[in-house]
Amino acid sequence: MNKQLPHLITLLMCWLLIAPAQASIEDTDTSPQLLINDAQQGSQPALLMTSHIKGQVNGLVVSMTLTQEFQNTSANWVNGRYVFPLPDDAVVDSLTLTNEDRVLQGVVKEKQEAKKIFAQAKAAGKKAGLLEQNRPNLFAMSMANIAPQSIVKAEITWVQKVHYEGGVFSLSLPTTLTPRYIPGESLQLSLNELTEQAEPVAATIQQGWAVHTDQVPDASEITPPQVTGMKRVDTHRIDIDIHLNAGLPLDKVSSISHAIKVEQQGSAYRVSFQNKDELMDRDVLLQWQAAAHSIPQAAMFTEKQGEAYYNLIMINPPVKNIVSTLPKDVTFIIDTSGSMAGGSMEQAKNGLLTALNLLSRKDRFNIIEFNNKSNQLYDDSHSVSDDSLRSAQTFVKNLHADGGTEMMGALKRAIAQPEHEEYLRQIIFITDGSVGNEKALFSYINQHLGKARLFTVGIGSAPNTHFMHGAAKYGRGTSTQISDLSEVNAKITRLFEKLSYPVMRDIKAQWPSDITVESYPANIPDLYVSEPIMLIARSEQPIDTVTLTGQIAGQLWQQQLTVEQGGTASAENINKIWALDKVNDLIEKSVLYGEPVTKYKNDIVKIGVENQIVTQFTSFVAVEKEISKPEHAVAKDAQVPNLLPNAKKVHAPGTATPATLQIILGLILLLCALVYQRFAQRPRQKGLQA
């Protein structure tokens, strides 16, 4: 036995290395789901769901209700969890759960308190629901004690602003998410931390395929299981029913993502899918274009809540026919990570080739591609010439999607490019944004970008809009989304038109001097051509006028909007949008000044609870009074998977954790052990033969 001991120890070490690594890789696929066996349809997730979005668009304000049905098809009690996307500017303001004849109404509490209430209800055998925000565009619904063969209906309402640019209004409704890459080293919680978190952690139905890291400490909460499709055809389907009242004549209502049916009803429209119950594998993109004679130059929507007045204001500055003659120094960053595989990579390459053709002979450029590591075309940017363009086109055509999404390295390379006097320095970032360390990237952009400006081009059928919009905001640029190959030329050309016109700077709002007004954004961002100024304000008295000023190409611009010009249409829920914009202003402060966001936690909790909205620090919790689950019954945890976005080829983008390295080391050690064992036995065998 003593002679076998070293062999056993070596084999044990090999197993210890390989087992967790293999588990980590397997977990990226389907293991977090609870599967049941259906006699007719085989293994199926225990919770299946359908979704329905119904809502109204009134002018610039959107009010939506998302209804989701979760069905426990198993013979067991189940605790379910579903991570799902919403628009990154959605203000979630209600949660209602219905199970059989019981209706549970959600109440907003401080996040840890809500988790504690949910955990206690779950342990007691009560039905309960918990709705949390993990990112501005990513939420999680946890449901406790769902009875066998029963259906839970969850209704979530939210409000948001309509996007407007160049006479076109648009609305994006995400239905799934692109798996996020998780960089950083694995976190090992101390015993104290585990003890401290024991109760809240028990509240959640754990969890995603990634482990927490030093760069993404909530990694497991934002990496739900994802699948390419389901055997049942009646799950992961969605339909829409939207009443569109734009408040002005329209030329067209259309969608680039889905075939839609548009019915005119007086001056309004009803929009639905032509094919009822579409797959939840891409964003629903709607847009409506104002008639040529009715493009709005200004608008004001007003709401009175209690003693306060809330105003949503839009002003379109006139386009100055001044085209910038300054040459550009453009650094293109293109994402070639595994999450871009398929249609996204083709869109990105076509977009970059289109952009190269739009450069002038006065410009300079460079290209950086990245996945696990970054690689650049030139050490320094090159002048535009036939030779440099040919080299760039060859470089782009040879790009392939594979590996991780180490975005920070590419960003550092781009910002560290040598500066050239007399050139406008611009960075154009082409990516699906599928990373989990958005906050660190925003902070780096804010602290190191200098005089350059950063523009994001979101690629694919479900890009991470939180990253796209945030990076553009802190980069003092704009964001463009391309969801289909047919859009590439038009969207990239429009982006370069923006870059050709001077930016309006130093924009300020002047309110009536005798009225106290709290408006957001507190610091109005620079404005590019065809973009409107959007403001939301709260006052104790009605506002009858506001004056906007700015600088464009060295000239003063000023415009006054009065009640008569703006129209003062009434609207609902502007107060909720104002509350979320106030929260976002506090979060932006933490990034701009390099402060921990927890510095503003008390203020954000106060805003969230007073206005009953979900924030980074507040959640909805709903609990029934009676106990439903029999004492002897055991509830199993289950997760509802998301579909992979349309045209995606990978299940998960992997992590920066050393799972693969562990497997390689383990196999090498195993091989060494076997060789050692074979040679160690030879003398003994020879001795026996002799």
XYZ file of C-alpha atoms in Angstrom:
690
model
C 0.000 0.000 0.000
C 2.848 2.414 0.860
C 4.304 1.984 -2.658
C 0.942 2.815 -4.231
C 0.439 5.934 -2.125
C 2.471 8.353 -4.372
C 0.523 7.104 -7.386
C -2.799 7.661 -5.687
C -1.781 11.169 -4.573
C -0.699 12.079 -8.096
C -3.939 10.779 -9.597
C -5.922 12.671 -6.949
C -4.113 15.934 -7.850
C -4.925 15.355 -11.528
C -8.590 14.812 -10.710
C -8.722 17.925 -8.512
C -7.382 20.011 -11.378
C -9.549 18.547 -14.099
C -12.880 18.113 -12.332
C -13.665 21.717 -11.429
C -12.354 22.961 -14.755
C -14.529 20.516 -16.653
C -17.512 21.447 -14.509
C -16.893 25.090 -15.293
C -16.951 24.448 -19.022
C -20.012 22.217 -18.862
C -21.827 24.845 -16.833
C -21.553 27.263 -19.749
C -23.997 25.119 -21.649
C -27.110 23.730 -20.033
C -26.381 22.397 -16.557
C -27.965 25.340 -14.634
C -31.365 24.380 -16.017
C -33.668 21.947 -14.264
C -34.832 19.411 -16.878
C -37.806 17.105 -16.619
C -38.721 14.143 -18.756
C -41.784 14.497 -20.918
C -43.066 11.212 -22.352
C -43.930 12.803 -25.687
C -41.359 15.582 -26.071
C -38.321 14.381 -24.145
C -36.348 16.512 -21.700
C -37.701 20.017 -21.267
C -36.956 22.901 -18.903
C -39.329 22.781 -15.949
C -40.368 26.380 -16.519
C -41.613 27.389 -19.924
C -42.792 30.833 -20.823
C -44.529 33.031 -23.327
C -44.381 36.820 -23.463
C -46.687 39.564 -24.617
C -45.894 43.273 -24.848
C -48.798 45.693 -24.920
C -48.493 49.414 -24.646
C -48.921 52.930 -25.852
C -46.714 55.549 -27.442
C -47.952 59.071 -26.749
C -45.702 61.645 -28.368
C -42.300 61.112 -26.765
C -43.429 58.880 -23.880
C -43.757 55.087 -24.031
C -45.807 53.090 -21.473
C -45.489 49.306 -21.782
C -46.742 46.173 -20.014
C -44.761 42.955 -20.348
C -46.803 39.859 -19.468
C -44.870 36.608 -19.031
C -46.293 33.179 -18.224
C -44.119 30.636 -16.440
C -45.402 27.072 -16.458
C -44.170 24.389 -14.082
C -44.761 21.254 -16.150
C -43.101 18.982 -13.592
C -44.503 16.979 -10.675
C -42.252 18.922 -8.248
C -42.482 22.257 -6.502
C -40.115 24.687 -8.180
C -38.251 27.912 -7.399
C -37.703 29.674 -10.726
C -35.385 32.400 -11.971
C -35.408 34.238 -15.290
C -32.817 36.842 -16.345
C -34.193 39.005 -19.121
C -33.460 42.258 -20.960
C -35.391 45.533 -21.078
C -34.514 48.847 -22.764
C -31.581 50.465 -20.946
C -33.678 53.586 -20.189
C -36.740 51.650 -18.966
C -38.252 52.859 -15.681
C -39.797 49.714 -14.153
C -42.657 50.877 -11.933
C -44.872 47.883 -11.109
C -44.854 44.096 -10.609
C -47.934 41.896 -10.308
C -47.831 38.099 -9.929
C -50.917 35.936 -10.460
C -51.036 32.226 -9.587
C -54.396 30.466 -9.762
C -56.729 32.840 -7.890
C -54.035 34.632 -5.900
C -52.712 38.055 -6.897
C -49.471 39.351 -5.381
C -48.688 43.051 -5.794
C -45.016 44.016 -5.629
C -43.664 46.770 -3.383
C -40.307 48.504 -3.858
C -37.837 48.023 -0.995
C -34.122 48.582 -0.524
C -32.433 45.759 -2.491
C -30.952 43.741 0.408
C -34.125 44.155 2.453
C -36.197 42.898 -0.510
C -33.905 39.856 -0.832
C -34.268 39.122 2.874
C -38.096 39.307 2.714
C -38.085 37.009 -0.327
C -35.735 34.517 1.347
C -37.901 34.313 4.454
C -41.055 33.755 2.372
C -39.309 31.102 0.293
C -38.129 29.250 3.390
C -41.603 29.426 4.927
C -43.200 27.830 1.854
C -45.006 30.985 0.688
C -45.365 32.059 -2.912
C -43.182 35.090 -3.545
C -41.594 37.115 -6.316
C -38.456 39.275 -6.481
C -37.601 41.627 -9.368
C -34.039 42.999 -9.388
C -31.960 45.162 -11.723
C -28.505 43.695 -12.498
C -27.705 46.220 -15.215
C -29.825 49.115 -16.544
C -30.824 46.783 -19.418
C -30.757 43.457 -17.528
C -33.266 42.332 -14.879
C -33.891 39.106 -12.937
C -37.227 37.669 -11.821
C -37.133 35.092 -9.006
C -40.269 33.152 -8.042
C -40.578 30.906 -4.987
C -42.718 27.822 -4.422
C -44.480 27.304 -7.754
C -46.814 24.349 -7.395
C -46.588 21.334 -9.747
C -48.455 21.786 -13.033
C -49.314 25.418 -12.241
C -48.823 28.667 -14.160
C -47.540 31.958 -12.778
C -48.328 35.140 -14.696
C -45.970 38.072 -14.126
C -46.928 41.576 -15.279
C -44.195 44.205 -15.367
C -44.836 47.776 -16.455
C -42.289 50.352 -17.506
C -42.053 53.800 -19.116
C -39.327 55.244 -21.323
C -38.605 58.012 -23.825
C -38.917 57.648 -27.589
C -35.652 58.038 -29.468
C -35.702 60.759 -32.127
C -33.156 61.746 -34.736
C -33.389 63.398 -38.142
C -37.152 63.207 -38.471
C -37.277 59.517 -37.495
C -38.670 58.246 -34.179
C -37.639 54.783 -33.007
C -38.245 52.245 -30.273
C -36.178 49.147 -29.446
C -37.677 46.265 -27.406
C -35.084 43.594 -26.533
C -36.245 39.974 -26.176
C -32.957 38.171 -25.445
C -29.309 38.942 -24.690
C -25.902 38.201 -26.132
C -23.818 36.141 -23.639
C -21.379 38.440 -21.838
C -17.633 37.774 -21.605
C -16.382 37.829 -18.003
C -12.789 39.084 -17.576
C -10.758 39.012 -14.360
C -9.546 36.613 -11.670
C -11.942 34.361 -9.749
C -13.091 35.781 -6.425
C -12.917 33.666 -3.298
C -15.179 35.069 -0.616
C -13.861 35.112 2.915
C -15.751 33.298 5.678
C -16.975 36.649 7.022
C -18.239 37.678 3.585
C -20.014 34.364 3.136
C -21.640 34.707 6.549
C -22.640 38.277 5.801
C -24.202 37.310 2.459
C -25.723 34.020 3.544
C -29.274 35.259 3.873
C -29.516 37.390 0.693
C -27.736 34.729 -1.392
C -30.266 32.168 -0.264
C -32.941 34.400 -1.743
C -31.752 33.910 -5.274
C -32.064 30.837 -7.437
C -28.403 30.323 -8.264
C -27.158 31.161 -10.881
C -25.335 31.686 -14.166
C -22.512 29.849 -15.884
C -19.727 32.265 -14.839
C -17.967 32.608 -11.489
C -17.583 35.995 -9.834
C -14.313 37.769 -10.671
C -12.446 40.807 -9.405
C -13.599 42.751 -12.500
C -17.181 41.410 -12.554
C -18.145 40.637 -8.927
C -21.717 39.766 -9.931
C -20.766 37.573 -12.918
C -23.049 34.643 -12.054
C -26.067 36.955 -11.902
C -25.697 38.227 -15.486
C -24.827 34.955 -17.246
C -28.037 32.907 -17.493
C -28.161 29.670 -19.499
C -28.823 30.155 -23.213
C -29.930 27.711 -25.866
C -30.207 27.690 -29.646
C -33.798 26.501 -29.620
C -36.451 24.543 -27.752
C -38.114 21.267 -28.659
C -41.518 22.657 -27.764
C -42.722 25.174 -30.319
C -45.000 27.076 -27.938
C -42.285 28.470 -25.688
C -39.984 31.502 -25.966
C -42.501 33.251 -28.187
C -43.564 36.889 -28.056
C -46.173 39.086 -29.640
C -46.772 42.824 -29.498
C -49.814 45.104 -29.510
C -48.802 48.758 -29.583
C -51.024 51.816 -29.907
C -48.986 54.539 -31.592
C -50.137 58.138 -31.193
C -47.211 60.200 -32.462
C -49.155 63.449 -32.222
C -48.281 64.448 -35.788
C -48.847 63.139 -39.342
C -46.606 60.231 -40.293
C -45.220 59.095 -43.641
C -44.376 55.562 -42.624
C -44.363 53.049 -39.745
C -41.860 50.214 -40.288
C -39.583 47.583 -38.721
C -36.178 46.309 -39.842
C -36.344 43.342 -37.458
C -39.832 41.843 -37.979
C -42.692 41.760 -40.471
C -45.355 43.985 -38.877
C -48.990 44.805 -39.444
C -49.935 48.504 -39.222
C -53.588 49.548 -38.944
C -54.460 53.247 -39.042
C -57.095 54.191 -36.463
C -57.942 57.869 -36.945
C -54.754 59.831 -36.347
C -53.146 56.900 -34.509
C -51.862 53.464 -35.507
C -52.037 49.957 -34.108
C -48.848 47.903 -34.615
C -48.572 44.111 -34.270
C -46.590 41.228 -35.801
C -47.762 39.787 -39.104
C -46.772 36.376 -37.777
C -48.186 36.041 -34.281
C -45.818 34.748 -31.615
C -42.349 35.429 -33.003
C -39.265 33.739 -31.536
C -37.540 35.700 -28.756
C -34.173 35.781 -30.492
C -33.683 39.436 -31.482
C -34.583 43.019 -30.583
C -37.925 44.296 -31.887
C -37.048 47.503 -33.755
C -39.859 49.908 -34.688
C -39.589 53.295 -36.318
C -41.983 55.932 -37.594
C -41.159 58.865 -39.821
C -42.807 62.263 -39.591
C -44.384 63.593 -42.774
C -42.072 66.052 -44.546
C -44.244 69.068 -43.707
C -44.652 68.124 -40.046
C -41.106 67.452 -38.764
C -41.195 68.897 -35.252
C -38.788 71.681 -34.306
C -39.849 71.724 -30.657
C -42.224 69.951 -28.304
C -43.193 70.182 -24.645
C -45.139 67.557 -22.688
C -46.432 68.394 -19.213
C -47.773 66.425 -16.259
C -48.857 67.518 -12.780
C -48.258 65.101 -9.930
C -49.283 66.363 -6.485
C -47.977 69.888 -6.166
C -45.202 69.442 -8.726
C -45.082 69.976 -12.486
C -43.007 67.735 -14.738
C -41.998 68.764 -18.268
C -40.423 66.764 -21.084
C -38.913 69.155 -23.627
C -37.414 68.549 -27.073
C -35.766 71.192 -29.252
C -34.232 70.621 -32.681
C -31.493 73.152 -33.353
C -31.380 74.250 -37.014
C -28.666 72.567 -39.090
C -25.800 74.979 -39.778
C -24.584 74.410 -43.290
C -20.989 74.388 -42.111
C -18.967 71.324 -43.010
C -15.772 70.830 -41.046
C -12.638 71.004 -43.183
C -10.331 69.680 -40.478
C -8.771 66.306 -41.402
C -9.561 63.309 -39.184
C -7.312 60.760 -37.472
C -9.640 57.770 -37.048
C -8.824 54.630 -35.068
C -11.237 51.807 -35.787
C -11.623 49.106 -33.114
C -13.324 45.948 -34.342
C -14.481 43.146 -32.043
C -13.442 39.687 -33.341
C -14.410 37.709 -30.229
C -16.422 34.485 -30.296
C -19.709 36.261 -29.538
C -19.414 37.998 -32.924
C -19.390 34.698 -34.834
C -21.946 34.400 -37.609
C -23.935 37.307 -39.008
C -22.512 39.853 -36.546
C -18.959 39.389 -37.887
C -20.138 39.907 -41.467
C -21.998 43.082 -40.472
C -18.951 44.404 -38.609
C -16.546 43.721 -41.485
C -18.915 45.296 -44.018
C -19.348 48.302 -41.763
C -15.599 48.784 -41.428
C -14.999 48.407 -45.188
C -17.743 50.988 -45.826
C -16.159 53.378 -43.330
C -12.718 53.027 -44.961
C -14.222 54.104 -48.281
C -15.693 57.213 -46.653
C -12.305 58.527 -45.455
C -10.868 61.453 -47.390
C -7.319 61.646 -48.734
C -6.543 64.223 -46.047
C -7.329 61.784 -43.235
C -5.228 59.286 -41.280
C -6.430 55.942 -39.900
C -5.515 52.732 -38.093
C -7.340 49.479 -37.232
C -7.214 47.468 -33.981
C -8.891 44.068 -33.772
C -9.315 42.196 -30.523
C -10.496 38.950 -28.932
C -8.289 37.309 -26.245
C -5.628 39.834 -27.232
C -5.474 42.850 -29.502
C -3.642 43.316 -32.772
C -3.281 46.454 -34.877
C -2.714 47.118 -38.576
C -0.029 49.824 -38.132
C 2.142 50.911 -35.203
C 0.927 54.459 -35.836
C -1.947 55.774 -37.968
C -1.269 55.999 -41.729
C -2.322 58.584 -44.295
C -5.141 57.474 -46.568
C -3.738 56.243 -49.883
C -4.433 53.487 -52.391
C -1.737 51.312 -50.773
C -2.873 51.850 -47.175
C -6.511 51.219 -48.113
C -5.595 47.985 -49.921
C -3.659 46.797 -46.870
C -6.590 47.692 -44.635
C -9.116 45.903 -46.826
C -6.977 42.731 -46.837
C -6.566 42.990 -43.051
C -10.336 43.271 -42.557
C -11.284 40.489 -44.982
C -8.997 38.061 -43.123
C -10.603 38.698 -39.719
C -12.400 35.797 -38.013
C -14.460 35.659 -34.835
C -13.023 33.525 -32.027
C -11.918 33.692 -28.397
C -12.697 36.064 -25.540
C -13.581 39.763 -25.390
C -10.599 41.496 -23.752
C -11.975 44.913 -24.616
C -9.850 46.913 -22.176
C -6.581 46.042 -23.936
C -7.890 47.242 -27.305
C -9.251 50.411 -25.748
C -5.892 51.201 -24.122
C -4.099 50.649 -27.434
C -6.481 52.994 -29.255
C -6.230 55.770 -26.679
C -2.410 55.409 -26.551
C -2.050 56.035 -30.316
C 0.325 58.973 -30.990
C -1.478 62.308 -31.409
C -1.086 64.302 -34.609
C -1.607 68.032 -34.457
C -4.200 69.549 -36.795
C -6.193 66.307 -36.906
C -9.533 65.604 -35.203
C -8.941 62.441 -33.214
C -11.816 59.969 -33.302
C -12.260 56.346 -32.190
C -14.986 54.244 -33.816
C -15.735 51.118 -31.776
C -17.518 48.322 -33.712
C -18.782 45.598 -31.318
C -21.778 43.753 -29.861
C -20.672 45.014 -26.441
C -21.057 41.588 -24.815
C -18.916 42.191 -21.710
C -19.695 42.218 -18.010
C -17.159 44.872 -16.890
C -18.955 47.902 -18.341
C -18.289 50.079 -15.280
C -14.495 49.649 -15.483
C -14.547 50.466 -19.206
C -16.654 53.605 -18.661
C -14.270 54.742 -15.953
C -11.221 54.215 -18.183
C -12.807 56.084 -21.102
C -13.743 58.990 -18.838
C -10.268 59.274 -17.287
C -7.992 58.675 -20.300
C -9.732 59.659 -23.551
C -8.365 63.215 -23.511
C -9.397 65.328 -26.517
C -10.437 62.328 -28.616
C -14.070 61.348 -29.071
C -15.433 57.812 -29.053
C -18.339 56.546 -31.167
C -19.907 53.111 -30.777
C -21.433 51.014 -33.555
C -23.590 48.263 -32.050
C -23.648 45.108 -34.131
C -26.050 42.174 -34.152
C -29.623 41.308 -33.323
C -29.241 41.817 -29.548
C -26.267 44.101 -28.716
C -25.569 45.292 -25.156
C -27.112 48.780 -25.383
C -25.980 49.637 -21.854
C -22.359 49.453 -23.026
C -23.082 51.137 -26.391
C -24.824 54.166 -24.912
C -22.565 54.442 -21.858
C -19.288 54.294 -23.801
C -20.577 56.913 -26.265
C -21.736 59.161 -23.405
C -18.421 59.102 -21.540
C -16.601 59.286 -24.901
C -18.560 62.467 -25.848
C -19.688 60.728 -29.047
C -22.809 59.018 -30.320
C -24.064 55.455 -30.685
C -25.306 53.745 -33.851
C -27.018 50.336 -34.009
C -26.809 48.022 -37.032
C -28.989 44.922 -36.798
C -28.990 43.766 -40.406
C -26.544 43.682 -43.319
C -28.961 45.786 -45.382
C -28.503 48.689 -42.926
C -24.707 48.847 -43.010
C -24.157 51.364 -45.824
C -26.890 53.789 -44.747
C -25.983 53.739 -41.022
C -22.205 54.109 -41.520
C -22.712 56.871 -44.100
C -24.979 58.720 -41.659
C -22.378 58.365 -38.915
C -19.685 59.895 -41.142
C -22.034 62.756 -42.059
C -22.311 63.486 -38.348
C -18.541 63.534 -38.029
C -18.302 66.027 -40.903
C -20.369 68.727 -39.175
C -19.170 70.768 -36.203
C -20.452 69.777 -32.793
C -22.613 72.100 -30.719
C -20.902 72.643 -27.346
C -21.536 74.400 -24.035
C -25.293 73.866 -24.210
C -27.165 75.447 -21.330
C -30.821 75.854 -20.338
C -32.133 79.093 -18.802
C -35.385 78.759 -16.872
C -37.654 81.566 -15.625
C -35.780 83.304 -12.807
C -38.742 83.246 -10.410
C -39.209 79.463 -10.598
C -37.047 76.792 -8.952
C -36.359 74.083 -11.541
C -34.511 70.759 -11.181
C -33.694 69.461 -14.683
C -31.768 66.572 -16.208
C -29.311 65.912 -17.693
C -27.627 68.347 -15.317
C -24.738 68.685 -17.794
C -26.224 68.746 -21.297
C -23.975 66.712 -23.628
C -22.506 68.020 -26.881
C -24.855 67.699 -29.807
C -24.234 66.237 -33.264
C -26.136 67.244 -36.394
C -29.743 65.969 -36.626
C -29.859 65.166 -32.884
C -32.374 66.978 -30.615
C -31.805 68.454 -27.169
C -33.920 66.457 -24.697
C -34.584 67.832 -21.192
C -36.805 66.753 -18.339
C -37.621 69.216 -15.573
C -39.487 69.390 -12.263
C -40.833 72.642 -10.839
C -43.307 73.824 -8.202
C -44.998 76.158 -10.687
C -45.883 75.794 -14.385
C -43.043 76.567 -16.785
C -44.055 78.832 -19.656
C -40.676 79.375 -21.323
C -37.138 78.003 -21.548
C -34.130 79.389 -23.434
C -31.368 77.155 -24.818
C -27.917 78.478 -25.743
C -24.840 76.842 -27.231
C -21.707 77.321 -29.313
C -21.367 75.919 -32.830
C -18.316 76.585 -35.027
C -17.433 79.581 -32.848
C -20.892 81.115 -33.196
C -23.486 81.625 -30.478
C -26.759 79.707 -30.950
C -29.846 80.592 -28.960
C -33.461 79.456 -29.114
C -36.405 80.171 -26.871
C -39.301 77.741 -26.490
C -42.620 79.055 -25.200
C -45.740 77.180 -24.161
C -47.482 78.206 -27.379
C -44.633 76.879 -29.551
C -44.170 73.662 -27.634
C -47.826 72.748 -27.586
C -47.804 71.583 -23.912
C -49.464 68.283 -24.656
C -50.340 66.351 -21.519
C -48.648 63.035 -20.851
C -48.448 60.466 -18.082
C -45.515 59.050 -16.154
C -43.087 61.891 -16.917
C -42.439 62.017 -13.165
C -41.111 58.416 -13.293
C -38.731 59.279 -16.139
C -37.560 62.351 -14.197
C -36.854 60.152 -11.144
C -34.739 57.674 -13.129
C -32.850 60.498 -14.864
C -32.023 61.858 -11.395
C -30.700 58.418 -10.384
C -28.654 58.225 -13.591
C -27.191 61.660 -12.866
C -25.900 60.388 -9.490
C -24.401 57.261 -11.087
C -22.757 59.432 -13.770
C -21.215 61.598 -11.041
C -19.582 58.523 -9.517
C -17.943 57.709 -12.873
C -16.936 61.302 -13.702
C -15.342 61.904 -10.293
C -13.979 58.378 -9.764
C -16.119 57.821 -6.676
C -17.743 54.579 -5.458
C -21.399 54.559 -6.445
C -22.200 53.501 -2.878
C -21.523 57.119 -1.920
C -24.912 57.894 -3.496
C -26.693 54.723 -2.356
C -28.897 56.403 0.277
C -30.019 59.063 -2.204
C -30.803 56.437 -4.868
C -32.726 54.248 -2.400
C -34.773 57.277 -1.311
C -35.659 58.131 -4.936
C -36.479 54.493 -5.756
C -38.736 53.901 -2.727
C -40.523 57.281 -2.968
C -41.266 56.795 -6.678
C -41.696 52.978 -6.463
C -39.191 52.270 -9.254
C -36.478 49.629 -9.636
C -32.890 50.903 -9.458
C -29.434 49.520 -8.789
C -30.276 49.642 -5.056
C -34.052 49.022 -4.972
C -36.131 45.970 -5.993
C -39.744 44.850 -6.152
C -40.772 42.081 -3.739
C -44.206 40.398 -3.581
C -45.221 37.838 -0.910
C -48.444 35.974 -0.208
C -49.830 35.840 3.313
C -50.650 32.121 3.436
C -48.256 29.178 3.219
C -48.774 27.201 -0.001
C -46.138 24.485 -0.057
C -46.741 21.367 2.093
C -44.150 21.026 4.844
C -42.815 17.711 3.507
C -42.465 18.961 -0.109
C -39.075 20.090 -1.404
C -38.886 22.820 -4.052
C -36.183 22.435 -6.709
C -34.347 25.379 -8.277
C -34.804 25.971 -12.000
C -33.708 28.631 -14.442
C -35.515 29.714 -17.563
C -32.953 29.890 -20.370
C -32.805 32.630 -22.986
C -32.551 31.897 -26.668
C -29.250 32.753 -28.301
C -29.574 35.803 -30.552
C -30.418 35.141 -34.151
C -27.361 34.065 -36.238
C -25.200 33.419 -33.143
C -23.071 30.286 -33.195
C -21.775 30.087 -29.635
C -23.475 29.284 -26.320
C -21.224 31.372 -24.139
C -18.175 33.551 -24.788
C -16.114 31.921 -22.018
C -14.397 33.645 -19.160
C -10.928 34.751 -18.234
C -10.865 32.085 -15.513
C -8.170 29.374 -16.044
C -10.485 26.397 -16.702
C -8.806 25.421 -19.962
C -5.324 25.791 -18.447
C -6.372 23.613 -15.521
C -7.485 20.839 -17.880
C -4.203 20.956 -19.820
C -2.127 20.870 -16.615
C -4.249 18.072 -15.230
C -3.885 15.949 -18.368
C -0.089 16.499 -18.416
C 0.154 15.411 -14.775
C -2.062 12.414 -15.483
C 0.174 11.369 -18.385
C 3.300 11.767 -16.203
C 1.677 9.675 -13.486
C 0.872 6.851 -15.895
C 4.402 6.874 -17.372
C 5.937 6.918 -13.876
C 3.696 4.070 -12.760
C 4.654 1.972 -15.805
C 8.410 2.421 -15.266
C 8.100 1.981 -11.503
C 6.482 -1.424 -11.999
C 9.132 -2.736 -14.468
C 11.802 -3.867 -11.925
C 9.124 -5.567 -9.853
C 7.757 -7.419 -12.907
C 11.295 -8.410 -14.003
C 11.955 -9.645 -10.497
C 8.820 -11.768 -10.598
C 9.809 -13.227 -13.994
C 13.298 -14.080 -12.732
